[in-house]
């Protein structure tokens, strides 16, 4: 018992674990082993270190494995180095390393406040070294002086550092990141001792959380010093506020820029062979493509919104295919050398300390960005203390791997005193080719072209420091004569560092017209670094935007347009939006929006002047991407100037469809809010629109949110109209609820009771929950037993949200009028959120304790389930059914289920102890990204869920039923994070022994339905939609309206309903299980059935749509059903597409490459022009030849 209490005392219930400076991760690498010992020994008294000890360096080496063709040596170990965290290599081939010995607490500071995410506030900002508190970190130089392959000498360049996390060499000294400072230690005489105290070049990096500080210094090919910034620290550098992203600093001009924002808890940054920035991440995928001026995904509930409130979108991580790499990818570099076997060339090498492994990743083109695919394991260990945290390329083509070497990498303060904490060890390994391939002699070539990127970068850095203009003509000649893209690009970088680009417009024009796309692409930002360009360069950039055939160049033009003055930037944008083919690119549409948005404030007159040309409105990128967001942006200002600009947009709109788009953007901004009255600036144009006979849906929604009673009346009528499109009805049901006008209660109740579709009835329930009316609860309870199963769940969610209704529900159970089993155990915490004593007593009476209160109870339950699992085997197929029923509402596994909670696929599910801990005691460790919140509204509603989005005016909650609830902040009385996970503790109580075995069999399975992931073994694939499948997702239909499964009137059985939300195409993306090696289906057939559900008066298209296949870095397209395919009528029609190179307009070799590395299949349908039609899809099938 004492042992169990000791364990429990160290397990936080209100916050997740902290992974060493890269990731706050739910896996504790110590506690699961404790649980395992408890299970094995039945309560054996033990310390945390009993079952696991580290090995001496030579013995640990024997536990390591490497990929074929590679070999491993120990380069350095304790006592020479300890806790290495980052490395760099100098021009004398010595290794510089930071020993991160002060982690995790800064020295000399007193914590005065903190939050549940381990963001701390200290009593002061420390002074920079040497005046501030002296810490334990040090920058150490290690080298092999006798050439035996083992480091034998170490000297400290500087010690006494206090959480130093980044290191770079250049410009006559050493650059060190020690938050909040970027420090420069001059060492002009190169005697490995600082010439003076460090210069503070930047100040303001966050120190809130030592596992997320600024890190990963890296010289860019443009001469800037780049760095990463973690997620749970708040930076304010020269007035630029941010939490996470990539930043850069120019040592000569002293300029600081936030290069891109977002991206998770980033650690690791490298540039690929063409200079693209790829950063590490903690999102369970290999990395993120960081583009200049872009906004990337964040955990918004935890870290807040993007700092640009008008971003209206962000980029996700690079999509990953193949084997999962686990939650972390750190220290990543591209292998750009010749010594290793050819298969490794240009692969992205990443480390995952939680998996004790290094991986090789293929990075391939995907439009203007990239996708990744698992290639192979590079290095892995049987020793759980092996914790690789950084990788560096050496001059001989080998990789150096820094091993933190400790049994516990989480280092949360709660675990700081554990006996297996070991800061006395650390290793660096050398990973090299077992048979080195000797490169060709290049003695006469300039080192900037060296095939080893480390040596080439050192040569470029030397040019950056010297800035020798006399070398510019030489590199201009190299650039002109280059026969391959890499050589040309290195020549361009060298030319720029010698000032041969920015000071020579003639040369700049040559570069912008160069035959290699990478040269054109890099010339654009290099010229844009001055933030202004000459008239001649502006004209050339505009010409390039008009004629450029490579999407990568167009993407960089959009990035640079954001950085230039409005006249120049908008002139570039005006040409880029003419490229209709870019509407489907993963990045370009948002890059163009951000370029326009950057001019939409003080320079809005130029934006409006550009939109005076009616032809501009016809371009899909303007029509579908820019305009709705522009209207939303000005509505978001919420002031007279913003609404006046909205009125001007309405006046400029050349067609009624354009007017709808503008109004739709304004209405979207007001979701969850009510303006109360129509702004004076909009009254006249909207009154004119309301006088027209037909009122489009966006107009009704906008007027409704402005408090219009006629709009309310029409909304009520239309939502009750069975002939109206279901998406319109659902949007109106939600909107009338947001008004809180009691006149809509009866119409909503009528829909709840009599609507013919469960989706409409469920939406009505969600809107009714916003009203504090006892009759609502009574009506729901009176009809509860007649409801379908899914509707009962929605009804309970509503009843539990208000104290009076919850009491009525429990009293009905207490009187025997309702079975207590109707309320699943996972919903009882919703009832306990209320402080009403009657509710709590009734819950206790009928269900007992909601939680396993004591550590002893939890231990006993773990032991019980462990014995149960050992007594028999489970069935994976039945286990998947249990998972989808009980877990899939919140979790995904192998692509099945929802993502309210974590995707379980990359977690160590093979460890039984890990699974037992997180299923029996889900509140022990709650990852901050999935911290639930309890919100009490001003009118008495209590809601629980995850914070999906947060803006200055609204919060969006995602409840356990996957329902999004938008709340105005002014309506919230209290919002607090909950110590309770959305996952219940007694999840197994409703299962028998065999069902538990089945569920664990699925949870621990390596993959599900393996044949469906190996397309080479299949005779065919078919999806009939006879059962709902959440994995079929929409890619583009205007407002991202998800497809809906319909149970009846299919061909036969169920079918998928697609709703056009913008008057454009509807694109359905096939689930990931359809992607792999498609080669077997070469010359086969892709077929599907379709029908028109509602044409809405549109004109039928000549061609029905497209099929797009993406793989091997390219996208190929073909008519979905052959040229001139007839749009289907109300009856189902079958379409067949031949899968061959000719059909898709590519060569046979290109076609086979796409098929062999398939990453995405998309069917794009457009039945009718100028209409928001509704189409049906069924029987998608893949047949081999």
Coordinates of N, CA and C in Angstrom, one line a residue, residues 233-391:
X233 N 6.3 28.2 -24.7 CA 7.0 29.4 -24.2 C 6.5 30.6 -25.0
X234 N 6.4 31.8 -24.4 CA 5.9 33.0 -25.0 C 7.1 33.9 -25.3
X235 N 7.3 34.2 -26.6 CA 8.4 35.1 -27.0 C 7.8 36.5 -27.4
X236 N 8.7 37.5 -27.1 CA 8.4 38.8 -27.6 C 9.7 39.4 -27.9
X237 N 10.1 39.2 -29.2 CA 11.4 39.7 -29.7 C 11.2 40.9 -30.5
X238 N 11.7 42.0 -30.0 CA 11.5 43.3 -30.8 C 10.1 43.6 -31.2
X239 N 9.2 43.3 -30.2 CA 7.8 43.6 -30.5 C 7.0 42.5 -31.3
X240 N 7.7 41.5 -31.7 CA 7.1 40.4 -32.5 C 6.8 39.3 -31.4
X241 N 5.5 39.0 -31.2 CA 5.0 38.0 -30.2 C 4.7 36.7 -31.0
X242 N 5.2 35.6 -30.4 CA 4.9 34.3 -31.0 C 5.2 33.2 -29.9
X243 N 4.6 32.0 -30.2 CA 4.9 30.9 -29.3 C 5.8 29.9 -30.0
X244 N 5.5 29.6 -31.2 CA 6.1 28.5 -31.9 C 6.3 28.9 -33.4
X245 N 7.4 28.4 -34.0 CA 7.7 28.7 -35.4 C 9.2 28.7 -35.6
X246 N 9.5 29.2 -36.8 CA 10.9 29.4 -37.3 C 11.1 30.9 -37.4
X247 N 12.3 31.3 -36.8 CA 12.7 32.7 -36.9 C 14.1 32.8 -37.5
X248 N 14.5 34.0 -37.9 CA 15.8 34.2 -38.4 C 16.4 35.6 -38.1
X249 N 17.7 35.7 -38.1 CA 18.4 36.9 -37.7 C 19.6 37.1 -38.6
X250 N 19.8 38.3 -39.1 CA 20.9 38.6 -40.0 C 22.0 39.3 -39.2
X251 N 23.2 38.6 -39.1 CA 24.2 39.2 -38.3 C 24.8 40.5 -38.7
X252 N 24.7 40.8 -40.0 CA 25.3 42.1 -40.4 C 24.3 43.2 -40.4
X253 N 23.1 43.0 -40.8 CA 22.1 44.0 -40.8 C 21.3 44.2 -39.5
X254 N 21.5 43.2 -38.6 CA 20.8 43.1 -37.3 C 19.3 43.1 -37.4
X255 N 18.8 42.5 -38.5 CA 17.4 42.3 -38.7 C 16.9 41.0 -38.1
X256 N 15.7 41.1 -37.5 CA 15.1 39.9 -36.9 C 13.7 39.7 -37.6
X257 N 13.4 38.5 -38.0 CA 12.1 38.2 -38.6 C 11.5 36.9 -38.1
X258 N 10.2 36.9 -38.0 CA 9.5 35.6 -37.7 C 9.3 35.0 -39.1
X259 N 10.0 34.0 -39.4 CA 10.0 33.4 -40.8 C 8.6 32.7 -41.0
X260 N 8.1 31.9 -40.0 CA 6.8 31.3 -40.1 C 6.3 31.0 -38.7
X261 N 5.0 31.0 -38.6 CA 4.4 30.8 -37.2 C 3.7 29.4 -37.2
X262 N 3.8 28.8 -36.0 CA 3.1 27.5 -35.7 C 4.0 26.3 -36.0
X263 N 3.4 25.2 -35.9 CA 4.1 23.9 -36.2 C 4.4 23.0 -35.1
X264 N 3.8 23.2 -33.9 CA 4.1 22.3 -32.8 C 5.3 22.7 -32.0
X265 N 5.7 21.7 -31.2 CA 6.9 21.9 -30.4 C 8.1 21.5 -31.2
X266 N 8.7 22.5 -31.9 CA 9.7 22.2 -33.0 C 11.0 22.1 -32.3
X267 N 11.7 21.0 -32.7 CA 13.1 20.8 -32.4 C 13.8 20.2 -33.7
X268 N 14.7 20.9 -34.3 CA 15.4 20.4 -35.5 C 14.9 21.2 -36.7
X269 N 15.9 21.6 -37.5 CA 15.6 22.3 -38.7 C 16.8 22.1 -39.7
X270 N 16.4 21.8 -41.0 CA 17.4 21.6 -42.0 C 16.8 22.0 -43.3
X271 N 17.7 22.2 -44.3 CA 17.3 22.6 -45.7 C 17.7 21.5 -46.6
X272 N 16.7 21.1 -47.5 CA 17.0 20.0 -48.4 C 17.9 20.5 -49.5
X273 N 18.1 19.7 -50.5 CA 19.0 19.9 -51.6 C 18.7 21.2 -52.4
X274 N 17.4 21.6 -52.4 CA 17.0 22.8 -53.1 C 16.6 23.9 -52.1
X275 N 17.0 23.8 -50.8 CA 16.9 24.9 -49.9 C 15.6 25.0 -49.2
X276 N 14.7 24.0 -49.3 CA 13.4 24.1 -48.6 C 13.6 23.8 -47.1
X277 N 13.0 24.6 -46.3 CA 13.1 24.4 -44.8 C 12.2 23.4 -44.3
X278 N 12.7 22.3 -43.7 CA 11.9 21.2 -43.1 C 12.3 21.2 -41.6
X279 N 11.2 21.2 -40.7 CA 11.5 21.2 -39.3 C 10.9 20.0 -38.6
X280 N 11.5 19.6 -37.5 CA 11.0 18.5 -36.7 C 9.7 18.9 -36.0
X281 N 9.1 17.9 -35.4 CA 7.8 18.1 -34.8 C 7.5 17.1 -33.7
X282 N 6.4 17.3 -33.0 CA 5.9 16.4 -32.0 C 4.5 15.9 -32.3
X283 N 4.2 15.8 -33.6 CA 2.8 15.5 -34.1 C 2.7 14.1 -34.6
X284 N 3.7 13.3 -34.4 CA 3.5 11.9 -34.9 C 3.8 11.7 -36.4
X285 N 4.4 12.7 -37.0 CA 4.8 12.6 -38.4 C 6.2 13.1 -38.5
X286 N 6.9 12.8 -39.7 CA 8.3 13.2 -39.8 C 8.6 14.7 -39.7
X287 N 7.7 15.6 -40.2 CA 8.1 17.0 -40.1 C 7.1 17.9 -40.8
X288 N 7.5 19.2 -40.8 CA 6.7 20.2 -41.4 C 7.5 21.1 -42.3
X289 N 6.9 21.3 -43.5 CA 7.5 22.2 -44.5 C 7.2 23.7 -44.1
X290 N 8.2 24.4 -43.7 CA 8.1 25.7 -43.2 C 8.3 26.7 -44.4
X291 N 7.2 27.4 -44.7 CA 7.3 28.4 -45.8 C 7.3 29.8 -45.3
X292 N 8.0 30.7 -46.0 CA 8.2 32.0 -45.6 C 6.9 32.8 -45.4
X293 N 6.6 33.3 -44.3 CA 5.4 34.1 -44.0 C 4.2 33.3 -43.8
X294 N 4.3 32.0 -43.7 CA 3.1 31.1 -43.6 C 2.7 30.9 -42.1
X295 N 1.5 30.4 -42.0 CA 0.9 30.1 -40.7 C 0.7 28.6 -40.6
X296 N 1.2 27.9 -39.6 CA 1.1 26.5 -39.5 C 0.3 26.0 -38.3
X297 N -0.1 24.8 -38.3 CA -1.0 24.3 -37.3 C -0.4 24.4 -35.9
X298 N -1.3 24.7 -34.9 CA -1.0 24.8 -33.5 C -2.0 24.0 -32.7
X299 N -1.7 23.7 -31.5 CA -2.7 23.2 -30.6 C -3.4 24.4 -30.0
X300 N -4.5 24.8 -30.7 CA -5.1 26.1 -30.4 C -5.7 26.2 -29.0
X301 N -6.2 25.2 -28.5 CA -6.8 25.2 -27.1 C -5.7 25.5 -26.1
X302 N -4.5 25.0 -26.3 CA -3.4 25.1 -25.4 C -2.6 26.4 -25.6
X303 N -2.3 26.7 -26.9 CA -1.4 27.8 -27.2 C -2.1 29.0 -27.7
X304 N -3.4 29.0 -27.8 CA -4.1 30.2 -28.3 C -4.1 30.3 -29.8
X305 N -4.7 31.3 -30.3 CA -4.9 31.5 -31.7 C -3.6 31.9 -32.4
X306 N -3.5 31.9 -33.7 CA -2.4 32.5 -34.4 C -2.4 34.0 -34.1
X307 N -1.2 34.5 -34.2 CA -1.1 35.9 -33.8 C -1.7 36.9 -34.9
X308 N -1.9 36.4 -36.1 CA -2.7 37.1 -37.1 C -4.2 36.7 -37.0
X309 N -5.0 37.5 -36.4 CA -6.4 37.0 -36.2 C -7.2 36.9 -37.6
X310 N -6.5 37.3 -38.6 CA -7.2 37.2 -40.0 C -6.5 36.2 -40.9
X311 N -5.8 35.3 -40.3 CA -5.1 34.2 -41.1 C -6.2 33.4 -41.7
X312 N -7.2 33.0 -41.0 CA -8.4 32.2 -41.6 C -7.9 30.9 -42.3
X313 N -7.0 30.3 -41.7 CA -6.5 29.0 -42.2 C -5.0 28.8 -41.8
X314 N -4.5 27.6 -42.0 CA -3.2 27.3 -41.7 C -2.8 26.0 -42.4
X315 N -1.5 25.7 -42.4 CA -0.9 24.6 -43.1 C -0.8 23.4 -42.1
X316 N -1.1 22.2 -42.5 CA -0.8 21.1 -41.6 C 0.6 20.6 -41.8
X317 N 0.9 19.5 -41.1 CA 2.2 18.8 -41.4 C 2.2 18.1 -42.7
X318 N 3.4 17.8 -43.2 CA 3.4 17.0 -44.4 C 2.7 15.7 -44.2
X319 N 1.8 15.3 -45.1 CA 1.1 14.0 -44.9 C 2.1 12.9 -45.1
X320 N 1.9 11.9 -44.2 CA 2.9 10.8 -44.1 C 2.2 9.5 -44.5
X321 N 2.9 8.6 -45.2 CA 2.5 7.3 -45.6 C 3.5 6.3 -45.2
X322 N 3.0 5.1 -45.0 CA 3.8 4.0 -44.6 C 3.9 3.9 -43.0
X323 N 4.9 3.2 -42.5 CA 5.0 3.0 -41.1 C 5.0 4.3 -40.3
X324 N 4.3 4.3 -39.2 CA 4.3 5.5 -38.3 C 5.7 5.6 -37.7
X325 N 6.1 6.8 -37.4 CA 7.4 7.1 -36.9 C 7.3 7.4 -35.4
X326 N 6.1 7.4 -34.8 CA 6.0 7.7 -33.4 C 5.8 9.2 -33.2
X327 N 5.7 9.7 -32.0 CA 5.2 11.0 -31.7 C 6.3 12.1 -32.0
X328 N 7.6 11.7 -31.9 CA 8.6 12.8 -32.1 C 9.4 12.6 -33.3
X329 N 9.8 13.7 -33.9 CA 10.9 13.6 -34.9 C 11.8 14.8 -34.6
X330 N 13.0 14.6 -34.2 CA 13.9 15.6 -33.7 C 15.2 15.5 -34.4
X331 N 16.0 16.6 -34.4 CA 17.3 16.6 -34.9 C 17.4 16.3 -36.4
X332 N 16.4 16.4 -37.2 CA 16.3 15.9 -38.5 C 17.3 16.6 -39.5
X333 N 18.0 15.8 -40.3 CA 18.8 16.3 -41.4 C 18.6 15.5 -42.7
X334 N 18.8 16.2 -43.8 CA 18.8 15.5 -45.1 C 20.3 14.9 -45.3
X335 N 20.3 13.6 -45.8 CA 21.6 13.1 -46.1 C 22.1 13.6 -47.4
X336 N 23.0 14.6 -47.4 CA 23.5 15.2 -48.6 C 25.0 15.0 -48.7
X337 N 25.4 13.7 -49.0 CA 26.8 13.4 -49.2 C 26.8 12.1 -50.1
X338 N 28.0 11.6 -50.4 CA 28.1 10.5 -51.3 C 28.6 9.2 -50.8
X339 N 29.0 9.2 -49.5 CA 29.7 8.0 -48.9 C 28.7 6.9 -48.6
X340 N 27.5 7.2 -48.3 CA 26.6 6.1 -47.9 C 26.0 5.4 -49.2
X341 N 25.4 4.3 -49.1 CA 24.7 3.6 -50.2 C 23.7 4.6 -50.9
X342 N 23.6 4.5 -52.2 CA 22.8 5.4 -52.9 C 21.4 5.6 -52.5
X343 N 20.8 4.5 -51.9 CA 19.4 4.6 -51.5 C 19.1 5.7 -50.4
X344 N 20.2 6.1 -49.7 CA 20.0 7.1 -48.6 C 20.1 8.5 -49.1
X345 N 20.6 8.7 -50.4 CA 20.8 10.1 -50.9 C 19.6 10.9 -50.8
X346 N 19.7 12.1 -50.1 CA 18.7 13.1 -50.0 C 17.5 12.6 -49.1
X347 N 17.6 11.5 -48.4 CA 16.6 11.1 -47.5 C 16.6 12.0 -46.2
X348 N 15.5 12.1 -45.6 CA 15.4 12.9 -44.4 C 15.6 11.9 -43.2
X349 N 16.6 12.2 -42.4 CA 17.0 11.3 -41.3 C 16.5 12.0 -40.0
X350 N 15.7 11.3 -39.2 CA 15.1 11.8 -38.0 C 15.3 10.9 -36.9
X351 N 15.3 11.5 -35.7 CA 15.5 10.7 -34.4 C 14.2 10.7 -33.6
X352 N 13.9 9.6 -33.0 CA 12.7 9.6 -32.1 C 13.2 9.0 -30.8
X353 N 13.5 9.8 -29.8 CA 14.0 9.3 -28.5 C 13.0 8.4 -27.8
X354 N 11.7 8.6 -28.0 CA 10.7 7.7 -27.3 C 10.7 6.3 -27.9
X355 N 11.1 6.2 -29.2 CA 11.1 4.9 -29.9 C 12.5 4.3 -29.8
X356 N 13.5 5.1 -29.3 CA 14.9 4.7 -29.2 C 15.4 4.3 -30.6
X357 N 15.2 5.2 -31.6 CA 15.5 4.8 -33.0 C 15.7 6.0 -33.8
X358 N 16.4 5.8 -35.0 CA 16.5 6.8 -36.1 C 15.8 6.2 -37.3
X359 N 15.2 7.0 -38.1 CA 14.5 6.6 -39.3 C 14.9 7.3 -40.5
X360 N 14.9 6.7 -41.7 CA 15.1 7.3 -43.0 C 13.7 7.5 -43.6
X361 N 13.5 8.7 -44.1 CA 12.2 9.1 -44.6 C 12.4 9.7 -46.1
X362 N 11.5 9.2 -47.0 CA 11.5 9.8 -48.3 C 10.6 11.0 -48.3
X363 N 11.1 12.1 -48.8 CA 10.3 13.3 -49.0 C 10.1 13.6 -50.4
X364 N 8.9 13.6 -50.9 CA 8.6 13.8 -52.3 C 7.7 15.0 -52.6
X365 N 7.8 15.5 -53.8 CA 7.0 16.7 -54.2 C 5.5 16.4 -54.1
X366 N 4.7 17.4 -53.6 CA 3.3 17.4 -53.6 C 2.8 18.8 -53.9
X367 N 2.8 19.1 -55.2 CA 2.5 20.5 -55.6 C 3.6 21.4 -55.1
X368 N 3.2 22.5 -54.4 CA 4.2 23.4 -53.9 C 4.8 23.0 -52.6
X369 N 4.4 21.8 -52.1 CA 5.0 21.4 -50.8 C 5.4 19.9 -51.0
X370 N 5.3 19.1 -49.9 CA 5.8 17.8 -49.9 C 4.9 16.8 -49.1
X371 N 5.2 15.5 -49.4 CA 4.6 14.5 -48.5 C 5.8 13.6 -48.1
X372 N 5.6 12.7 -47.1 CA 6.7 11.9 -46.7 C 6.2 10.4 -46.7
X373 N 7.2 9.5 -46.8 CA 6.9 8.1 -46.7 C 8.0 7.4 -46.0
X374 N 7.7 6.5 -45.1 CA 8.7 5.8 -44.3 C 9.5 5.0 -45.2
X375 N 10.8 5.0 -45.0 CA 11.7 4.2 -45.9 C 12.3 3.0 -45.1
X376 N 13.0 3.3 -44.0 CA 13.6 2.2 -43.2 C 14.1 2.7 -41.9
X377 N 14.4 1.8 -40.9 CA 15.0 2.2 -39.7 C 16.5 2.3 -40.0
X378 N 17.1 3.3 -39.5 CA 18.6 3.5 -39.6 C 19.3 2.9 -38.5
X379 N 18.8 3.1 -37.3 CA 19.5 2.8 -36.0 C 18.5 2.6 -34.9
X380 N 18.7 1.5 -34.2 CA 17.7 1.3 -33.1 C 18.4 0.5 -32.0
X381 N 17.8 0.5 -30.8 CA 18.5 -0.2 -29.7 C 17.5 -1.0 -28.9
X382 N 18.0 -2.1 -28.3 CA 17.3 -2.9 -27.3 C 17.3 -2.2 -25.9
X383 N 18.1 -1.2 -25.8 CA 18.3 -0.5 -24.5 C 17.4 0.7 -24.5
X384 N 16.5 0.7 -23.5 CA 15.5 1.8 -23.4 C 16.2 3.1 -23.0
X385 N 17.4 3.1 -22.6 CA 18.1 4.3 -22.2 C 18.7 5.1 -23.4
X386 N 18.7 4.4 -24.6 CA 19.2 5.1 -25.8 C 18.1 6.1 -26.2
X387 N 18.5 7.4 -26.1 CA 17.6 8.5 -26.4 C 18.3 9.5 -27.4
X388 N 18.2 9.1 -28.7 CA 18.8 10.0 -29.7 C 18.1 11.4 -29.8
X389 N 18.8 12.5 -29.8 CA 18.2 13.8 -29.8 C 18.7 14.7 -30.8
X390 N 19.9 14.4 -31.5 CA 20.4 15.3 -32.5 C 21.2 14.5 -33.5
X391 N 21.3 14.9 -34.7 CA 22.1 14.3 -35.8 C 22.9 15.3 -36.5

